[in-house]
Short mmCIF file of C-alpha atoms (C1' of nucleotides) in Angstrom, two decimals:
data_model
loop_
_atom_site.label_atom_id
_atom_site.label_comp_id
_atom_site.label_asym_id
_atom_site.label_seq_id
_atom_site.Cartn_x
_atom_site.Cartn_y
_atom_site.Cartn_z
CA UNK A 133 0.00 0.00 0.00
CA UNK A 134 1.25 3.27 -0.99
CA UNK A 135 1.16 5.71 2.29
CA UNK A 136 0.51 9.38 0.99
CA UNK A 137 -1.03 12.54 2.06
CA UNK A 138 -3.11 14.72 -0.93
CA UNK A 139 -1.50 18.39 -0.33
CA UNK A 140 -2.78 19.93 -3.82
CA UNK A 141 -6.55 19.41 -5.25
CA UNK A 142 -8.47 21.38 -7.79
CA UNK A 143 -12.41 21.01 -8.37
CA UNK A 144 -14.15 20.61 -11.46
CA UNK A 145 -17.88 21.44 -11.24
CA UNK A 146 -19.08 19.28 -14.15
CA UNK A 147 -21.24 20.33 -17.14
CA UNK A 148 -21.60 24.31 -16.24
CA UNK A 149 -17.64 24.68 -15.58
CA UNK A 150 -16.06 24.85 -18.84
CA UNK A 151 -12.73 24.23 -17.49
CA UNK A 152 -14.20 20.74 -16.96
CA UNK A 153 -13.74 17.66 -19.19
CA UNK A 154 -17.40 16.73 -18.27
CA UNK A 155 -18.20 20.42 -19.94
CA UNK A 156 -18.40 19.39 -23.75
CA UNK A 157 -19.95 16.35 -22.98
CA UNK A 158 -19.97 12.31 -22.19
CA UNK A 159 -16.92 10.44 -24.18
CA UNK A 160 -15.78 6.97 -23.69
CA UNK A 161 -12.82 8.94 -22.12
CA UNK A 162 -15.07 10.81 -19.18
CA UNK A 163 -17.32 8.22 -18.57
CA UNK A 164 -16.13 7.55 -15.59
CA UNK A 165 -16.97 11.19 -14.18
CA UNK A 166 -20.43 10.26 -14.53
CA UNK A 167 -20.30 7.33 -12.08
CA UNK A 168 -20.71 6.76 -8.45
CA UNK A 169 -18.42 9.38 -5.68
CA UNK A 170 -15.52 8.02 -5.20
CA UNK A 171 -14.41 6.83 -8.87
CA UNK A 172 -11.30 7.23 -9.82
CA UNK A 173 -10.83 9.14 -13.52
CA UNK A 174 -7.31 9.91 -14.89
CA UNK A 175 -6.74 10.65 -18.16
CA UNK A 176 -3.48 11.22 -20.28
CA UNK A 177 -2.62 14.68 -21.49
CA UNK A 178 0.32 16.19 -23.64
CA UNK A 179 1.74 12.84 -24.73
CA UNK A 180 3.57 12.46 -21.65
CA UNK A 181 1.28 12.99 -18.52
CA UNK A 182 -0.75 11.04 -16.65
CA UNK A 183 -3.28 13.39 -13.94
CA UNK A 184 -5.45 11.72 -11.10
CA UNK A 185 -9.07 12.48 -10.41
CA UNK A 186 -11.87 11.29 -8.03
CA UNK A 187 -15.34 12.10 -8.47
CA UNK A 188 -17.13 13.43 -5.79
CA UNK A 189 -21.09 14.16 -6.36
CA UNK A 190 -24.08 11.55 -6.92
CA UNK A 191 -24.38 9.05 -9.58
CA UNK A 192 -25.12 10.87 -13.50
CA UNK A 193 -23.33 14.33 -12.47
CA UNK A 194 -19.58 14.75 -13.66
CA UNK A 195 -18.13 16.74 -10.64
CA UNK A 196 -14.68 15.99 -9.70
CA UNK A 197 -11.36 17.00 -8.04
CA UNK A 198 -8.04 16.58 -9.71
CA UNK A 199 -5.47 15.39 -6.89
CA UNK A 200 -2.54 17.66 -7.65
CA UNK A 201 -0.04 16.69 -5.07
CA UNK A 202 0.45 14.82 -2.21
CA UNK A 203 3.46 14.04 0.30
CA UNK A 204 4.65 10.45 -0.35
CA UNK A 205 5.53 9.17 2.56
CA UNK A 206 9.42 8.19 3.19
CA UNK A 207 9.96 10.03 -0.51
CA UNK A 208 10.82 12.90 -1.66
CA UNK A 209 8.96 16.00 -1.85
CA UNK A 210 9.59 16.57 -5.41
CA UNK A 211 8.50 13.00 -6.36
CA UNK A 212 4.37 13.53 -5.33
CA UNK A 213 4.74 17.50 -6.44
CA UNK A 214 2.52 18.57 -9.09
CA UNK A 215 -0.24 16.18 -10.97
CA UNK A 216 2.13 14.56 -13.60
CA UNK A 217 5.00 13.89 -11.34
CA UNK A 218 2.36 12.30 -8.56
CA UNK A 219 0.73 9.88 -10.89
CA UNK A 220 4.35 8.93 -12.04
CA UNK A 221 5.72 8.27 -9.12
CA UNK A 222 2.52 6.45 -7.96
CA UNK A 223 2.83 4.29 -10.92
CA UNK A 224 -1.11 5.40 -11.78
CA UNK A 225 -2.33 4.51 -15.62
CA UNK A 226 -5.57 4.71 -17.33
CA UNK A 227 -6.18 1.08 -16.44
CA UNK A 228 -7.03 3.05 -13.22
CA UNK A 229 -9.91 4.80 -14.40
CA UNK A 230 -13.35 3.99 -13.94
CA UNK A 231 -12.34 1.67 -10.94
CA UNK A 232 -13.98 2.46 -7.12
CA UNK A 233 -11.51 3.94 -5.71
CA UNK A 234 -12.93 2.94 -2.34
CA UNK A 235 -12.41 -0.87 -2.93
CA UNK A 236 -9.34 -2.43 -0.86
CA UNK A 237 -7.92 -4.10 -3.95
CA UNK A 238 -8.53 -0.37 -6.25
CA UNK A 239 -4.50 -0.85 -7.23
CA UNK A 240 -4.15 2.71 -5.48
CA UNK A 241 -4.92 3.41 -1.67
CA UNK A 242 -3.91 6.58 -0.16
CA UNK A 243 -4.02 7.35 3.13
CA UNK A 244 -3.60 10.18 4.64
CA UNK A 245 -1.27 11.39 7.50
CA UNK A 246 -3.06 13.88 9.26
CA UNK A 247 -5.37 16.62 7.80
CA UNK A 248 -4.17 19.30 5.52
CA UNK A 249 -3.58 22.42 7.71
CA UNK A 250 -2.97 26.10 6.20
CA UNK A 251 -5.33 25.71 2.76
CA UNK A 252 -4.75 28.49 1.14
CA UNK A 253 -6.99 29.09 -2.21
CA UNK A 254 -5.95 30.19 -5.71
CA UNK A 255 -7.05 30.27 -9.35
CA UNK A 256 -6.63 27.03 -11.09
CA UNK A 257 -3.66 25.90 -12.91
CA UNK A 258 -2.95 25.41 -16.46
CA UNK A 259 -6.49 25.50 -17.65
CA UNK A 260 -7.88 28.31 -20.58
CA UNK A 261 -11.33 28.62 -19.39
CA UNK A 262 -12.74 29.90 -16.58
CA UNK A 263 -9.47 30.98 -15.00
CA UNK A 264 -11.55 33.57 -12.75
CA UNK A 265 -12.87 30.60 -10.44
CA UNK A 266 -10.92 30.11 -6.97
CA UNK A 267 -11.12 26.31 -6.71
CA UNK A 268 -7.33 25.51 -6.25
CA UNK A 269 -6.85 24.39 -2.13
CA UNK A 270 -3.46 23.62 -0.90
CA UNK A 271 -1.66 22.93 2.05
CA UNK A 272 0.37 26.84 2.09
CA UNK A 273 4.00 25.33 3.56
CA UNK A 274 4.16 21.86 2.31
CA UNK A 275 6.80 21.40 0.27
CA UNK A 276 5.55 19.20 -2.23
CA UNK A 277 3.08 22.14 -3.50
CA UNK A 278 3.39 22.69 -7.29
CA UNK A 279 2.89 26.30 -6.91
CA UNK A 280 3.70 27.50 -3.26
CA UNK A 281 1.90 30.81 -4.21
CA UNK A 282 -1.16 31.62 -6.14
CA UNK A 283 -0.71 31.96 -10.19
CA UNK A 284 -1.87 35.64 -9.15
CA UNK A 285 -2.53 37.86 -6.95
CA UNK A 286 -6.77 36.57 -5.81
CA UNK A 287 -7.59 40.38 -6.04
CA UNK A 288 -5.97 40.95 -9.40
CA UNK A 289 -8.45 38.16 -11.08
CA UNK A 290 -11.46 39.09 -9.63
CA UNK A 291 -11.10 35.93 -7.16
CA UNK A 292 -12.50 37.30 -4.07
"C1'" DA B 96 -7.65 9.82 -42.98
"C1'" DA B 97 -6.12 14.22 -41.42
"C1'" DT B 98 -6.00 17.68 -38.06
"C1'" DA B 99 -5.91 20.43 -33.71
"C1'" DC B 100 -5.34 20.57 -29.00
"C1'" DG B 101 -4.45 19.83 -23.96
"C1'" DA B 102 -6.42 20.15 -15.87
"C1'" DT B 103 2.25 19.29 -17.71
"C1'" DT B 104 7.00 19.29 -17.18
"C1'" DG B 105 11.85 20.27 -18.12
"C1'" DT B 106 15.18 23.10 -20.37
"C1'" DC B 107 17.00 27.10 -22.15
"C1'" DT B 108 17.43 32.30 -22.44
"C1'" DG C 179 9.16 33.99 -19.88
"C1'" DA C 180 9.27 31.06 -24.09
"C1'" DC C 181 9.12 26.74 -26.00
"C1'" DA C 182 9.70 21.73 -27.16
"C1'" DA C 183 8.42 17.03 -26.16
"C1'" DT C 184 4.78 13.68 -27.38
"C1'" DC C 185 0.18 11.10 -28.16
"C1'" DG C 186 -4.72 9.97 -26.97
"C1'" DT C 187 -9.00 12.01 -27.95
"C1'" DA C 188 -12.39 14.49 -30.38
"C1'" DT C 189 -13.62 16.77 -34.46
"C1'" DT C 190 -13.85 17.36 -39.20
"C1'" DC C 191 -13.35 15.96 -43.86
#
DNA sequence: AATACGATTGTCT
DNA sequence: GACAATCGTATTC
């Protein structure tokens, strides 16, 4: 079992966040998002990346948080920082997706240490759309944090 | 069949 | 800050 503590998330609201994957639509790609809480979704992006999702609402609606970082335990912080190096260092493939993430023998348990303390709140990451939203939370300190401080300044974006 | 693009990362300037 | 790497997916022809 892989011991880990999730330092990094995102959420993605589903069909009105067009950020989301689950925004233009059901694919055989995000199907997964429109299962039961607790499903795991990853999909593969720029050729090279790998990025680890869980949904999180009822049955038939596509909301979801992207797991962006985590302290592995007895690794180092750079291994579990950001969403590509996590799900490579985790060893986490598509094969994953779709699967209850909640099941013992999932292929990917992570537990977590003790709760995240500090959450700061930021803009999202890397996205084109919607880039106004404050739905980044992270653990301000940790030092497996992609990005330690916000993309912006929250007041220069409209954020709060 | 061809094309455009992306919820990233590493390297170089 | 700019940009290349690299390929599955969705869209369009």
């Amino acid at each position: 079992m892989i011991v880990a503590r999730i330092v990094e998330t995102e959420a993605y609201l589903g069909q009105n966040d067009p950020a989301a994957h689950a925004f233009k639509g059901r694919t055989p790609r995000t199907d997964p998002l429109w299962g039961p809480p607790g499903t795991w979704y990853v999909y593969f992006i720029y050729g090279m990346h790998h990025c680890l999702n869980i949904t999180v609402e009822p049955e038939g609606r596509p909301g979801c948080v992207l797991i962006r970082a985590a302290e592995i335990f007895k690794e180092s912080p750079d291994r579990g920082r950001g969403p590509g190096r996590l799900t490579r260092a985790l060893k986490v493939n598509r094969t994953l997706s779709g699967i209850r993430a909640f099941d013992r023998d999932c292929g990917l348990w992570l537990r977590e240490g003790r709760a995240p303390e500090n959450v700061s709140v930021s803009p999202r990451i890397g996205i084109r759309h919607a880039t106004e939203k404050a739905l980044r939370f992270f653990e301000a300190g940790s030092r497996s944090v992609s990005s330690p401080r916000p993309p912006q300044a929250l007041e220069a974006r409209g954020c709060v």
